[in-house]
Amino acid sequence: PGSCQTLCECLEAAQAVRCVNRNLTAVPPDLPPYVRDLLITGTPLARLPAGAFPAQRLPDLRALNLSGNHLRAVEAGALAALPALRQLDLSGNPLVSLSPQAFGEGGSPLEELALRGALRDHGVLLSLAAMLQSGALRNLSRLELADNGLLLLPAGMFAALPALRQLDLSNNSLVGLRNVSFQALGQLQSLDLSGNSLGVLRNATLAQFRSLPALRRIRLGRNTWVCDCAIEDLLAWLKESDQVEGKEALTCAYPDKMLGKALLKINSSDLDCSVPTDLPSQLQTSYVFLGIVLALIGAIFLLVLYLNRKGIKKWMHNIRDACRDHMEGYHYRYEINADPRLTNLSSNSDV
């Protein structure tokens, strides 16, 4: 480690320090106390241990950008000594470990957190959910979780974020929001769900959107909407709501006959509801078909028995006679063995 001027670019007038494309494996220990904006990017920095930022040395640090490094682990207490921190960007790091106690036991005044492309590991997503649910980031107003390939979100992930105003979930692979609760987000203004794999939004989710008074900007573009009977609630909500941004451009992805058709131009008569779409109905149909098949097999079996009744009767008589002869043989041998005279006679007859 050397001086700030050796490892980074220190701008006292702007109260900023920039460490770009330097061979840093740890946070420089001698950062000037005036820094309010710290950028460290393009470095081999791989972990933030406890006390990575010297206690009480950076009292005015408000914006910390650690994006685009090789950061894999953020340990407990790594960000605890930053009392003025308001913005944190960890985007573009291959995180495999994120401690729920990274901000210490007392929580953080953090307001903006960016994790774009940093949650590819499912364990890190669960750790983030635990951190958010603990209330450590209750002051968070902006949360960016885009570009992470997320399929599903942990239940109750946003339950302790009462100040959240912007939530970015774009460019993931979300297939549904059934286990996601937005009820606690009374201040939410913007929700970006574009670029996912959503096929439908259920009525329970739509009811949550209606109940959020500040929510006025929802982005739903570039999703794989399935235009069948299950989408009727979504269509009704789109036509009556002013919350969705660019709703005129939303189109069907399935089935093929509806491909590219605008959702706002679909009528109930356009949807093919003749075939049951729910699983219980499909199972009931399968059970009926199986019962018919088994009944036909039983009828054929009885018919074969009837047509061959004479042969079967003769076969049964033969089996009965064979069993009778066999039993008589056993009975004769039993009588010989039971009578001592017959037993001696039988023994002498061999001489």
Coordinates of C-alpha atoms in Angstrom, one line a residue:
P1 CA 0.0 0.0 0.0
G2 CA 1.1 3.5 -0.9
S3 CA -0.3 7.0 -0.6
C4 CA -3.7 7.9 -2.1
Q5 CA -2.0 9.7 -5.0
T6 CA 0.0 6.6 -5.8
L7 CA -2.9 4.1 -6.0
C8 CA -5.8 6.4 -6.9
E9 CA -6.8 9.8 -8.2
C10 CA -7.7 12.1 -5.3
L11 CA -9.7 15.2 -6.1
E12 CA -9.9 17.3 -2.9
A13 CA -11.9 20.1 -4.5
A14 CA -14.6 17.6 -5.6
Q15 CA -14.3 15.6 -2.4
A16 CA -13.8 12.5 -4.5
V17 CA -11.4 9.6 -4.9
R18 CA -11.3 7.4 -8.0
C19 CA -9.3 4.1 -8.2
V20 CA -9.8 2.9 -11.7
N21 CA -8.0 -0.2 -13.3
R22 CA -5.5 -0.3 -10.5
N23 CA -3.9 -3.4 -9.0
L24 CA -5.8 -3.2 -5.7
T25 CA -6.5 -6.3 -3.6
A26 CA -7.8 -4.3 -0.7
V27 CA -9.4 -0.9 0.0
P28 CA -6.6 1.7 0.3
P29 CA -6.0 2.3 4.1
D30 CA -5.0 5.9 3.8
L31 CA -8.0 7.4 2.0
P32 CA -8.4 11.2 2.8
P33 CA -11.1 12.0 5.4
Y34 CA -12.7 14.6 3.1
V35 CA -13.9 12.0 0.6
R36 CA -17.6 12.0 0.0
D37 CA -17.6 10.0 -3.3
L38 CA -15.4 6.9 -3.6
L39 CA -15.1 4.9 -6.9
I40 CA -13.1 1.6 -7.0
T41 CA -13.6 -0.3 -10.3
G42 CA -11.7 -2.6 -12.6
T43 CA -9.5 -4.0 -9.9
P44 CA -8.8 -7.6 -8.6
L45 CA -10.4 -6.7 -5.3
A46 CA -12.0 -10.1 -4.2
R47 CA -13.3 -9.6 -0.7
L48 CA -14.4 -7.0 1.8
P49 CA -13.5 -8.3 5.3
A50 CA -14.8 -6.8 8.5
G51 CA -13.4 -3.3 9.0
A52 CA -12.5 -3.0 5.3
F53 CA -13.1 0.8 5.7
P54 CA -11.2 2.2 8.7
A55 CA -13.5 3.1 11.6
Q56 CA -14.2 6.8 11.9
R57 CA -11.8 7.6 9.1
L58 CA -14.5 8.3 6.5
P59 CA -17.2 10.2 8.3
D60 CA -18.5 12.0 5.2
L61 CA -18.5 9.2 2.7
R62 CA -22.0 9.2 1.0
A63 CA -21.5 7.4 -2.3
L64 CA -19.5 4.1 -2.6
N65 CA -19.1 2.6 -6.0
L66 CA -17.5 -0.9 -6.1
S67 CA -18.9 -2.1 -9.4
G68 CA -17.0 -4.0 -12.0
N69 CA -14.4 -5.7 -9.7
H70 CA -13.8 -9.3 -8.9
L71 CA -15.6 -9.1 -5.5
R72 CA -16.8 -12.5 -4.3
A73 CA -17.3 -12.0 -0.6
V74 CA -18.7 -9.2 1.6
E75 CA -18.2 -10.3 5.2
A76 CA -20.0 -9.3 8.4
G77 CA -19.1 -5.7 9.4
A78 CA -17.4 -4.9 6.2
L79 CA -19.6 -1.8 5.7
A80 CA -20.4 -1.0 9.3
A81 CA -18.1 2.0 9.8
L82 CA -19.7 4.3 7.3
P83 CA -22.2 6.5 9.2
A84 CA -23.0 8.8 6.2
L85 CA -23.3 6.2 3.5
R86 CA -26.4 6.8 1.3
Q87 CA -25.5 5.1 -2.0
L88 CA -23.8 1.7 -2.6
D89 CA -23.2 0.1 -6.0
L90 CA -22.0 -3.6 -6.1
S91 CA -23.1 -4.2 -9.7
G92 CA -21.1 -6.5 -12.0
N93 CA -19.4 -8.5 -9.2
P94 CA -19.4 -12.3 -9.1
L95 CA -20.7 -12.5 -5.5
V96 CA -20.8 -15.9 -3.8
S97 CA -21.1 -14.7 -0.2
L98 CA -23.0 -11.7 1.2
S99 CA -23.3 -11.6 5.0
P100 CA -26.7 -10.4 6.2
Q101 CA -24.7 -8.5 8.9
A102 CA -22.5 -6.7 6.3
F103 CA -23.7 -3.3 7.7
G104 CA -23.3 -4.3 11.3
E105 CA -25.9 -4.9 14.0
G106 CA -27.3 -1.4 14.1
G107 CA -28.3 -1.1 10.5
S108 CA -27.4 1.5 7.9
P109 CA -28.7 4.9 6.7
L110 CA -28.3 3.5 3.1
E111 CA -30.9 4.9 0.6
E112 CA -29.8 3.4 -2.7
L113 CA -28.5 -0.1 -3.4
A114 CA -27.5 -1.4 -6.8
L115 CA -26.9 -5.1 -7.4
R116 CA -27.2 -5.4 -11.2
G117 CA -25.7 -8.7 -12.3
A118 CA -24.3 -9.5 -8.9
L119 CA -26.9 -12.1 -7.7
R120 CA -26.2 -15.0 -10.0
D121 CA -25.6 -17.2 -7.0
H122 CA -28.9 -18.3 -5.4
G123 CA -27.3 -18.3 -1.9
V124 CA -26.4 -14.6 -2.3
L125 CA -30.1 -13.9 -3.1
L126 CA -31.2 -15.6 0.0
S127 CA -28.6 -13.7 2.1
L128 CA -29.8 -10.4 0.6
A129 CA -33.4 -11.4 1.4
A130 CA -32.4 -12.1 5.0
M131 CA -30.6 -8.8 5.2
L132 CA -33.6 -6.9 3.9
Q133 CA -36.1 -8.8 6.2
S134 CA -34.0 -8.0 9.2
G135 CA -34.7 -4.3 8.9
A136 CA -31.0 -3.3 8.5
L137 CA -31.9 -1.3 5.4
R138 CA -35.2 0.3 6.4
N139 CA -34.2 3.6 4.9
L140 CA -33.7 2.1 1.4
S141 CA -35.6 4.1 -1.2
R142 CA -34.1 2.6 -4.4
L143 CA -33.3 -1.1 -5.0
E144 CA -31.9 -2.3 -8.3
L145 CA -31.9 -6.1 -8.9
A146 CA -31.8 -6.2 -12.7
D147 CA -29.8 -8.6 -14.9
N148 CA -29.5 -11.4 -12.4
G149 CA -31.4 -14.2 -14.1
L150 CA -33.9 -14.5 -11.2
L151 CA -36.6 -17.1 -11.6
L152 CA -38.5 -16.6 -8.3
L153 CA -38.1 -14.2 -5.4
P154 CA -37.9 -15.3 -1.8
A155 CA -41.3 -14.9 0.0
G156 CA -41.5 -11.7 2.2
M157 CA -38.3 -10.3 0.7
F158 CA -39.7 -6.7 0.6
A159 CA -41.6 -6.8 3.9
A160 CA -39.3 -4.5 5.8
L161 CA -38.7 -1.7 3.3
P162 CA -41.4 0.9 4.1
A163 CA -39.4 3.8 2.5
L164 CA -38.8 2.0 -0.9
R165 CA -39.8 4.2 -3.9
Q166 CA -38.1 2.5 -6.8
L167 CA -37.8 -1.2 -7.4
D168 CA -36.0 -2.5 -10.6
L169 CA -36.5 -6.2 -11.4
S170 CA -36.0 -5.9 -15.1
N171 CA -34.1 -8.3 -17.4
N172 CA -34.4 -11.3 -15.2
S173 CA -36.3 -14.6 -15.8
L174 CA -39.2 -14.2 -13.4
V175 CA -42.0 -16.6 -14.3
G176 CA -44.5 -15.5 -11.6
L177 CA -45.1 -13.2 -8.6
R178 CA -47.4 -15.5 -6.6
N179 CA -45.1 -15.6 -3.5
V180 CA -44.1 -11.9 -3.7
S181 CA -45.9 -9.4 -1.4
F182 CA -45.8 -5.7 -2.2
Q183 CA -48.2 -4.8 0.6
A184 CA -45.5 -3.2 2.8
L185 CA -44.3 -0.9 0.0
G186 CA -46.7 2.0 0.7
Q187 CA -44.3 4.5 -0.8
L188 CA -43.5 2.6 -3.9
Q189 CA -43.7 4.8 -7.0
S190 CA -41.9 2.8 -9.8
L191 CA -41.8 -0.9 -10.4
D192 CA -39.9 -2.3 -13.4
L193 CA -40.8 -5.8 -14.4
S194 CA -39.8 -5.6 -18.1
G195 CA -37.7 -8.2 -19.8
N196 CA -38.9 -11.2 -17.8
S197 CA -40.8 -14.4 -18.5
L198 CA -44.1 -13.5 -17.1
G199 CA -47.0 -15.2 -18.8
V200 CA -49.8 -13.8 -16.6
L201 CA -50.4 -11.7 -13.5
R202 CA -53.0 -13.2 -11.2
N203 CA -55.8 -11.3 -9.6
A204 CA -54.1 -11.3 -6.2
T205 CA -51.1 -9.5 -7.6
L206 CA -53.2 -7.0 -9.5
A207 CA -55.1 -6.3 -6.3
Q208 CA -51.8 -5.4 -4.6
F209 CA -51.0 -3.0 -7.4
R210 CA -54.4 -1.3 -7.0
S211 CA -53.9 -0.9 -3.3
L212 CA -50.6 1.0 -3.5
P213 CA -51.6 4.7 -3.7
A214 CA -48.2 6.0 -4.9
L215 CA -47.5 3.4 -7.5
R216 CA -47.9 5.2 -10.8
R217 CA -45.3 3.7 -13.1
I218 CA -45.2 -0.1 -13.8
R219 CA -43.2 -1.4 -16.8
L220 CA -44.3 -4.8 -18.2
G221 CA -42.7 -4.8 -21.7
R222 CA -40.8 -7.7 -23.2
N223 CA -42.6 -10.5 -21.3
T224 CA -44.0 -13.7 -22.7
W225 CA -47.8 -13.1 -22.2
V226 CA -49.9 -16.2 -22.7
C227 CA -53.3 -15.1 -24.1
D228 CA -55.7 -17.7 -22.9
C229 CA -58.6 -17.7 -20.4
A230 CA -56.2 -17.1 -17.5
I231 CA -55.3 -13.6 -18.8
E232 CA -58.8 -12.1 -18.6
D233 CA -58.1 -10.4 -15.2
L234 CA -54.9 -8.9 -16.5
L235 CA -56.7 -7.6 -19.6
A236 CA -59.5 -6.0 -17.5
W237 CA -56.9 -4.3 -15.3
L238 CA -54.9 -3.0 -18.2
K239 CA -57.9 -1.4 -19.7
E240 CA -59.0 0.4 -16.5
S241 CA -55.6 1.2 -15.0
D242 CA -53.3 4.2 -15.6
Q243 CA -50.4 2.6 -13.7
V244 CA -48.8 0.7 -16.6
E245 CA -46.3 2.6 -18.7
G246 CA -46.4 1.8 -22.5
K247 CA -49.3 -0.7 -22.1
E248 CA -50.3 -0.1 -25.8
A249 CA -47.1 -2.0 -26.8
L250 CA -47.8 -5.2 -24.8
T251 CA -48.4 -8.1 -27.1
C252 CA -49.2 -11.9 -26.9
A253 CA -46.4 -14.4 -27.1
Y254 CA -48.6 -17.6 -27.0
P255 CA -50.5 -19.3 -28.5
D256 CA -49.3 -19.1 -32.1
K257 CA -52.6 -17.8 -33.4
M258 CA -52.4 -14.8 -31.0
L259 CA -48.7 -14.1 -31.5
G260 CA -48.0 -10.3 -31.8
K261 CA -51.6 -9.2 -31.0
A262 CA -51.9 -6.2 -28.7
L263 CA -53.3 -7.1 -25.3
L264 CA -55.5 -4.0 -25.2
K265 CA -57.2 -5.1 -28.5
I266 CA -58.2 -8.6 -27.2
N267 CA -61.8 -9.3 -26.5
S268 CA -63.1 -12.3 -24.5
S269 CA -64.4 -13.8 -27.7
D270 CA -60.8 -14.0 -29.0
L271 CA -59.7 -16.3 -26.2
D272 CA -60.2 -20.0 -26.7
C273 CA -61.8 -21.2 -23.5
S274 CA -63.4 -24.4 -24.8
V275 CA -60.6 -26.6 -23.4
P276 CA -60.1 -26.6 -19.7
T277 CA -56.8 -24.9 -18.8
D278 CA -56.6 -25.8 -15.1
L279 CA -54.8 -29.0 -14.0
P280 CA -57.7 -30.5 -11.9
S281 CA -60.0 -30.5 -15.0
Q282 CA -57.3 -32.2 -17.0
L283 CA -56.8 -34.8 -14.3
Q284 CA -60.6 -35.4 -14.1
T285 CA -60.7 -36.0 -17.9
S286 CA -57.8 -38.4 -17.7
Y287 CA -59.5 -40.4 -14.9
V288 CA -62.7 -40.7 -17.0
F289 CA -60.7 -41.9 -20.0
L290 CA -58.8 -44.4 -17.9
G291 CA -62.1 -45.8 -16.5
I292 CA -63.5 -46.3 -20.0
V293 CA -60.4 -48.2 -21.1
L294 CA -60.5 -50.5 -18.0
A295 CA -64.2 -51.2 -18.6
L296 CA -63.5 -52.2 -22.2
I297 CA -60.6 -54.5 -21.2
G298 CA -62.9 -56.1 -18.6
A299 CA -65.7 -56.6 -21.2
I300 CA -63.3 -58.2 -23.6
F301 CA -61.9 -60.5 -20.9
L302 CA -65.5 -61.7 -20.0
L303 CA -66.3 -62.2 -23.7
V304 CA -63.2 -64.4 -24.2
L305 CA -64.2 -66.5 -21.1
Y306 CA -67.7 -67.0 -22.5
L307 CA -66.6 -68.1 -25.9
N308 CA -64.2 -70.6 -24.4
R309 CA -66.4 -71.9 -21.7
K310 CA -66.4 -75.5 -22.9
G311 CA -62.7 -75.7 -23.1
I312 CA -62.3 -74.0 -19.8
K313 CA -64.8 -76.5 -18.2
K314 CA -62.9 -79.4 -19.7
W315 CA -59.6 -78.0 -18.4
M316 CA -61.0 -77.5 -15.0
H317 CA -62.3 -81.2 -14.9
N318 CA -58.9 -82.4 -15.9
I319 CA -57.2 -80.4 -13.1
R320 CA -59.8 -81.8 -10.7
D321 CA -59.2 -85.5 -11.7
A322 CA -55.4 -84.9 -11.5
C323 CA -55.7 -83.5 -8.0
R324 CA -58.0 -86.4 -7.0
D325 CA -55.6 -89.0 -8.2
H326 CA -52.8 -87.2 -6.4
M327 CA -54.7 -87.0 -3.2
E328 CA -55.6 -90.7 -3.4
G329 CA -52.0 -91.6 -3.7
Y330 CA -51.2 -89.6 -0.6
H331 CA -54.1 -91.3 1.2
Y332 CA -52.9 -94.8 0.3
R333 CA -49.4 -94.2 1.5
Y334 CA -50.7 -92.7 4.7
E335 CA -52.8 -95.9 5.4
I336 CA -49.7 -98.1 4.8
N337 CA -47.5 -96.0 7.1
A338 CA -50.2 -95.9 9.8
D339 CA -50.7 -99.8 10.0
P340 CA -47.7 -101.7 11.4
R341 CA -48.7 -104.9 9.7
L342 CA -48.8 -103.3 6.3
T343 CA -45.5 -101.5 7.1
N344 CA -43.8 -104.8 7.8
L345 CA -45.4 -106.4 4.8
S346 CA -44.2 -103.6 2.7
S347 CA -40.6 -103.9 4.1
N348 CA -40.5 -107.7 3.6
S349 CA -41.8 -107.5 0.1
D350 CA -38.6 -105.8 -0.9
V351 CA -36.6 -109.0 0.1

